[in-house]
Amino acid sequence: MVIAQHENEKPHAPENGSPLKFKVGDSVIFTNDYGVTFKLKITGLYQPEPINSLYATGSRYLLSGSSPWFPCKESSLQLDS
């Protein structure tokens, strides 16, 4: 259902016409669901084929750290200046 909703509504970048905020190599601060922050780097963009529920709910970025295979949402990131 979430995948069909994504296909119909296209609520997330880049499918909605907005550019992605971050690029590979950017230093970011990741905030997890508990409010804990981590300084990490974006190591890649998550682009599964076919689209899965993680992608459909906005997960676009792969990060350095203990779970480099698990994508995160743009809303969990901010640039580390």
Short mmCIF file of N, CA and C in Angstrom, two decimals:
data_model
loop_
_atom_site.label_atom_id
_atom_site.label_comp_id
_atom_site.label_asym_id
_atom_site.label_seq_id
_atom_site.Cartn_x
_atom_site.Cartn_y
_atom_site.Cartn_z
N MET A 1 0.81 -1.19 0.00
CA MET A 1 0.00 0.00 0.00
C MET A 1 0.86 1.27 0.00
N VAL A 2 1.91 1.29 0.83
CA VAL A 2 2.75 2.48 0.90
C VAL A 2 3.47 2.73 -0.43
N ILE A 3 3.80 1.67 -1.13
CA ILE A 3 4.47 1.82 -2.43
C ILE A 3 3.50 2.40 -3.45
N ALA A 4 2.27 1.92 -3.47
CA ALA A 4 1.26 2.46 -4.39
C ALA A 4 0.98 3.93 -4.07
N GLN A 5 0.92 4.26 -2.79
CA GLN A 5 0.70 5.66 -2.38
C GLN A 5 1.85 6.53 -2.87
N HIS A 6 3.07 6.03 -2.75
CA HIS A 6 4.25 6.77 -3.23
C HIS A 6 4.15 7.00 -4.73
N GLU A 7 3.77 5.98 -5.46
CA GLU A 7 3.67 6.09 -6.91
C GLU A 7 2.60 7.11 -7.32
N ASN A 8 1.51 7.18 -6.59
CA ASN A 8 0.42 8.10 -6.92
C ASN A 8 0.70 9.53 -6.49
N GLU A 9 1.24 9.71 -5.28
CA GLU A 9 1.40 11.05 -4.72
C GLU A 9 2.78 11.66 -4.92
N LYS A 10 3.81 10.83 -5.07
CA LYS A 10 5.20 11.29 -5.22
C LYS A 10 5.54 12.38 -4.18
N PRO A 11 5.47 12.03 -2.88
CA PRO A 11 5.63 13.02 -1.83
C PRO A 11 7.08 13.42 -1.53
N HIS A 12 8.05 12.70 -2.05
CA HIS A 12 9.44 12.93 -1.68
C HIS A 12 10.31 13.30 -2.89
N ALA A 13 11.40 14.03 -2.61
CA ALA A 13 12.40 14.33 -3.63
C ALA A 13 13.10 13.02 -4.02
N PRO A 14 13.54 12.88 -5.23
CA PRO A 14 13.45 13.79 -6.36
C PRO A 14 12.21 13.58 -7.22
N GLU A 15 11.40 12.57 -6.91
CA GLU A 15 10.23 12.28 -7.75
C GLU A 15 9.22 13.43 -7.79
N ASN A 16 9.18 14.25 -6.74
CA ASN A 16 8.21 15.35 -6.69
C ASN A 16 8.72 16.61 -7.39
N GLY A 17 9.88 16.52 -8.03
CA GLY A 17 10.44 17.66 -8.74
C GLY A 17 11.42 18.48 -7.94
N SER A 18 11.51 18.24 -6.64
CA SER A 18 12.47 18.94 -5.79
C SER A 18 13.81 18.21 -5.84
N PRO A 19 14.91 18.95 -5.77
CA PRO A 19 16.21 18.28 -5.73
C PRO A 19 16.47 17.69 -4.35
N LEU A 20 17.32 16.68 -4.29
CA LEU A 20 17.76 16.18 -3.00
C LEU A 20 18.58 17.26 -2.31
N LYS A 21 18.47 17.37 -0.99
CA LYS A 21 19.18 18.40 -0.22
C LYS A 21 20.67 18.12 -0.09
N PHE A 22 21.05 16.85 -0.06
CA PHE A 22 22.42 16.46 0.25
C PHE A 22 23.01 15.65 -0.90
N LYS A 23 24.35 15.62 -0.92
CA LYS A 23 25.05 14.84 -1.95
C LYS A 23 26.08 13.94 -1.29
N VAL A 24 26.54 12.96 -2.03
CA VAL A 24 27.56 12.05 -1.52
C VAL A 24 28.79 12.87 -1.13
N GLY A 25 29.32 12.59 0.05
CA GLY A 25 30.49 13.29 0.57
C GLY A 25 30.15 14.38 1.57
N ASP A 26 28.90 14.81 1.62
CA ASP A 26 28.50 15.84 2.59
C ASP A 26 28.67 15.33 4.02
N SER A 27 29.16 16.20 4.89
CA SER A 27 29.19 15.93 6.33
C SER A 27 27.85 16.36 6.89
N VAL A 28 27.21 15.45 7.62
CA VAL A 28 25.87 15.72 8.14
C VAL A 28 25.78 15.34 9.61
N ILE A 29 24.75 15.85 10.24
CA ILE A 29 24.39 15.43 11.59
C ILE A 29 23.09 14.65 11.45
N PHE A 30 23.14 13.40 11.85
CA PHE A 30 21.97 12.52 11.82
C PHE A 30 21.35 12.51 13.21
N THR A 31 20.04 12.73 13.28
CA THR A 31 19.31 12.65 14.55
C THR A 31 18.39 11.44 14.48
N ASN A 32 18.58 10.50 15.42
CA ASN A 32 17.75 9.30 15.41
C ASN A 32 16.39 9.56 16.06
N ASP A 33 15.56 8.54 16.11
CA ASP A 33 14.20 8.69 16.64
C ASP A 33 14.16 9.06 18.12
N TYR A 34 15.27 8.89 18.82
CA TYR A 34 15.34 9.21 20.25
C TYR A 34 15.99 10.56 20.51
N GLY A 35 16.33 11.29 19.45
CA GLY A 35 16.93 12.60 19.59
C GLY A 35 18.44 12.60 19.75
N VAL A 36 19.05 11.44 19.63
CA VAL A 36 20.51 11.33 19.74
C VAL A 36 21.12 11.69 18.39
N THR A 37 22.17 12.52 18.41
CA THR A 37 22.79 12.97 17.16
C THR A 37 24.14 12.30 16.93
N PHE A 38 24.47 12.15 15.65
CA PHE A 38 25.73 11.54 15.23
C PHE A 38 26.27 12.34 14.06
N LYS A 39 27.57 12.62 14.07
CA LYS A 39 28.22 13.27 12.94
C LYS A 39 28.69 12.18 11.99
N LEU A 40 28.18 12.23 10.76
CA LEU A 40 28.45 11.19 9.77
C LEU A 40 28.67 11.82 8.40
N LYS A 41 28.97 10.99 7.43
CA LYS A 41 29.10 11.43 6.04
C LYS A 41 28.11 10.64 5.19
N ILE A 42 27.62 11.30 4.16
CA ILE A 42 26.77 10.61 3.19
C ILE A 42 27.70 9.83 2.26
N THR A 43 27.48 8.52 2.21
CA THR A 43 28.35 7.65 1.42
C THR A 43 27.70 7.21 0.11
N GLY A 44 26.39 7.37 0.01
CA GLY A 44 25.71 6.96 -1.21
C GLY A 44 24.24 7.32 -1.17
N LEU A 45 23.61 7.13 -2.31
CA LEU A 45 22.17 7.36 -2.43
C LEU A 45 21.48 6.01 -2.54
N TYR A 46 20.39 5.87 -1.83
CA TYR A 46 19.63 4.63 -1.81
C TYR A 46 18.63 4.65 -2.96
N GLN A 47 18.79 3.71 -3.89
CA GLN A 47 17.94 3.65 -5.08
C GLN A 47 17.60 2.20 -5.41
N PRO A 48 16.75 1.57 -4.61
CA PRO A 48 16.44 0.16 -4.84
C PRO A 48 15.59 -0.05 -6.09
N GLU A 49 15.80 -1.17 -6.72
CA GLU A 49 14.98 -1.58 -7.87
C GLU A 49 14.48 -2.98 -7.60
N PRO A 50 13.23 -3.20 -7.47
CA PRO A 50 12.15 -2.23 -7.53
C PRO A 50 12.07 -1.42 -6.24
N ILE A 51 11.27 -0.37 -6.27
CA ILE A 51 11.08 0.48 -5.09
C ILE A 51 10.50 -0.37 -3.95
N ASN A 52 11.03 -0.15 -2.74
CA ASN A 52 10.51 -0.86 -1.56
C ASN A 52 9.90 0.15 -0.58
N SER A 53 9.42 -0.34 0.55
CA SER A 53 8.73 0.54 1.50
C SER A 53 9.65 1.57 2.14
N LEU A 54 10.93 1.25 2.34
CA LEU A 54 11.86 2.25 2.88
C LEU A 54 11.99 3.43 1.94
N TYR A 55 12.18 3.15 0.66
CA TYR A 55 12.29 4.22 -0.33
C TYR A 55 10.97 4.98 -0.44
N ALA A 56 9.87 4.27 -0.45
CA ALA A 56 8.55 4.89 -0.61
C ALA A 56 8.21 5.83 0.53
N THR A 57 8.80 5.61 1.71
CA THR A 57 8.54 6.48 2.86
C THR A 57 9.61 7.56 3.03
N GLY A 58 10.50 7.71 2.05
CA GLY A 58 11.41 8.85 2.04
C GLY A 58 12.86 8.58 2.33
N SER A 59 13.25 7.35 2.58
CA SER A 59 14.66 7.06 2.85
C SER A 59 15.46 7.14 1.55
N ARG A 60 16.45 8.02 1.53
CA ARG A 60 17.21 8.28 0.31
C ARG A 60 18.73 8.20 0.49
N TYR A 61 19.23 8.27 1.72
CA TYR A 61 20.66 8.44 1.94
C TYR A 61 21.28 7.28 2.71
N LEU A 62 22.47 6.89 2.28
CA LEU A 62 23.28 5.92 3.00
C LEU A 62 24.38 6.70 3.72
N LEU A 63 24.65 6.32 4.97
CA LEU A 63 25.58 7.07 5.81
C LEU A 63 26.72 6.20 6.30
N SER A 64 27.86 6.85 6.61
CA SER A 64 28.94 6.16 7.29
C SER A 64 28.43 5.82 8.69
N GLY A 65 29.06 4.91 9.36
CA GLY A 65 28.63 4.58 10.72
C GLY A 65 28.39 3.10 10.87
N SER A 66 27.69 2.73 11.92
CA SER A 66 27.53 1.32 12.26
C SER A 66 26.53 0.57 11.37
N SER A 67 25.71 1.29 10.62
CA SER A 67 24.74 0.64 9.73
C SER A 67 24.78 1.29 8.35
N PRO A 68 25.90 1.14 7.63
CA PRO A 68 26.05 1.83 6.35
C PRO A 68 25.11 1.33 5.26
N TRP A 69 24.46 0.21 5.49
CA TRP A 69 23.54 -0.39 4.52
C TRP A 69 22.10 0.07 4.72
N PHE A 70 21.82 0.75 5.83
CA PHE A 70 20.44 1.13 6.15
C PHE A 70 20.20 2.59 5.80
N PRO A 71 19.26 2.89 4.90
CA PRO A 71 19.04 4.27 4.45
C PRO A 71 18.30 5.11 5.49
N CYS A 72 18.49 6.42 5.39
CA CYS A 72 17.77 7.33 6.29
C CYS A 72 17.06 8.41 5.49
N LYS A 73 16.14 9.07 6.16
CA LYS A 73 15.33 10.11 5.54
C LYS A 73 16.03 11.46 5.60
N GLU A 74 15.74 12.30 4.64
CA GLU A 74 16.28 13.65 4.59
C GLU A 74 15.91 14.44 5.84
N SER A 75 14.73 14.19 6.38
CA SER A 75 14.26 14.93 7.57
C SER A 75 15.07 14.61 8.82
N SER A 76 15.87 13.55 8.79
CA SER A 76 16.72 13.19 9.93
C SER A 76 18.11 13.80 9.84
N LEU A 77 18.36 14.57 8.78
CA LEU A 77 19.70 15.09 8.52
C LEU A 77 19.74 16.61 8.51
N GLN A 78 20.90 17.12 8.89
CA GLN A 78 21.21 18.55 8.68
C GLN A 78 22.69 18.63 8.34
N LEU A 79 23.06 19.64 7.56
CA LEU A 79 24.46 19.82 7.21
C LEU A 79 25.28 20.11 8.45
N ASP A 80 26.46 19.53 8.52
CA ASP A 80 27.39 19.78 9.61
C ASP A 80 28.38 20.83 9.13
N SER A 81 28.26 22.04 9.64
CA SER A 81 29.11 23.14 9.15
C SER A 81 30.42 23.26 9.86
#
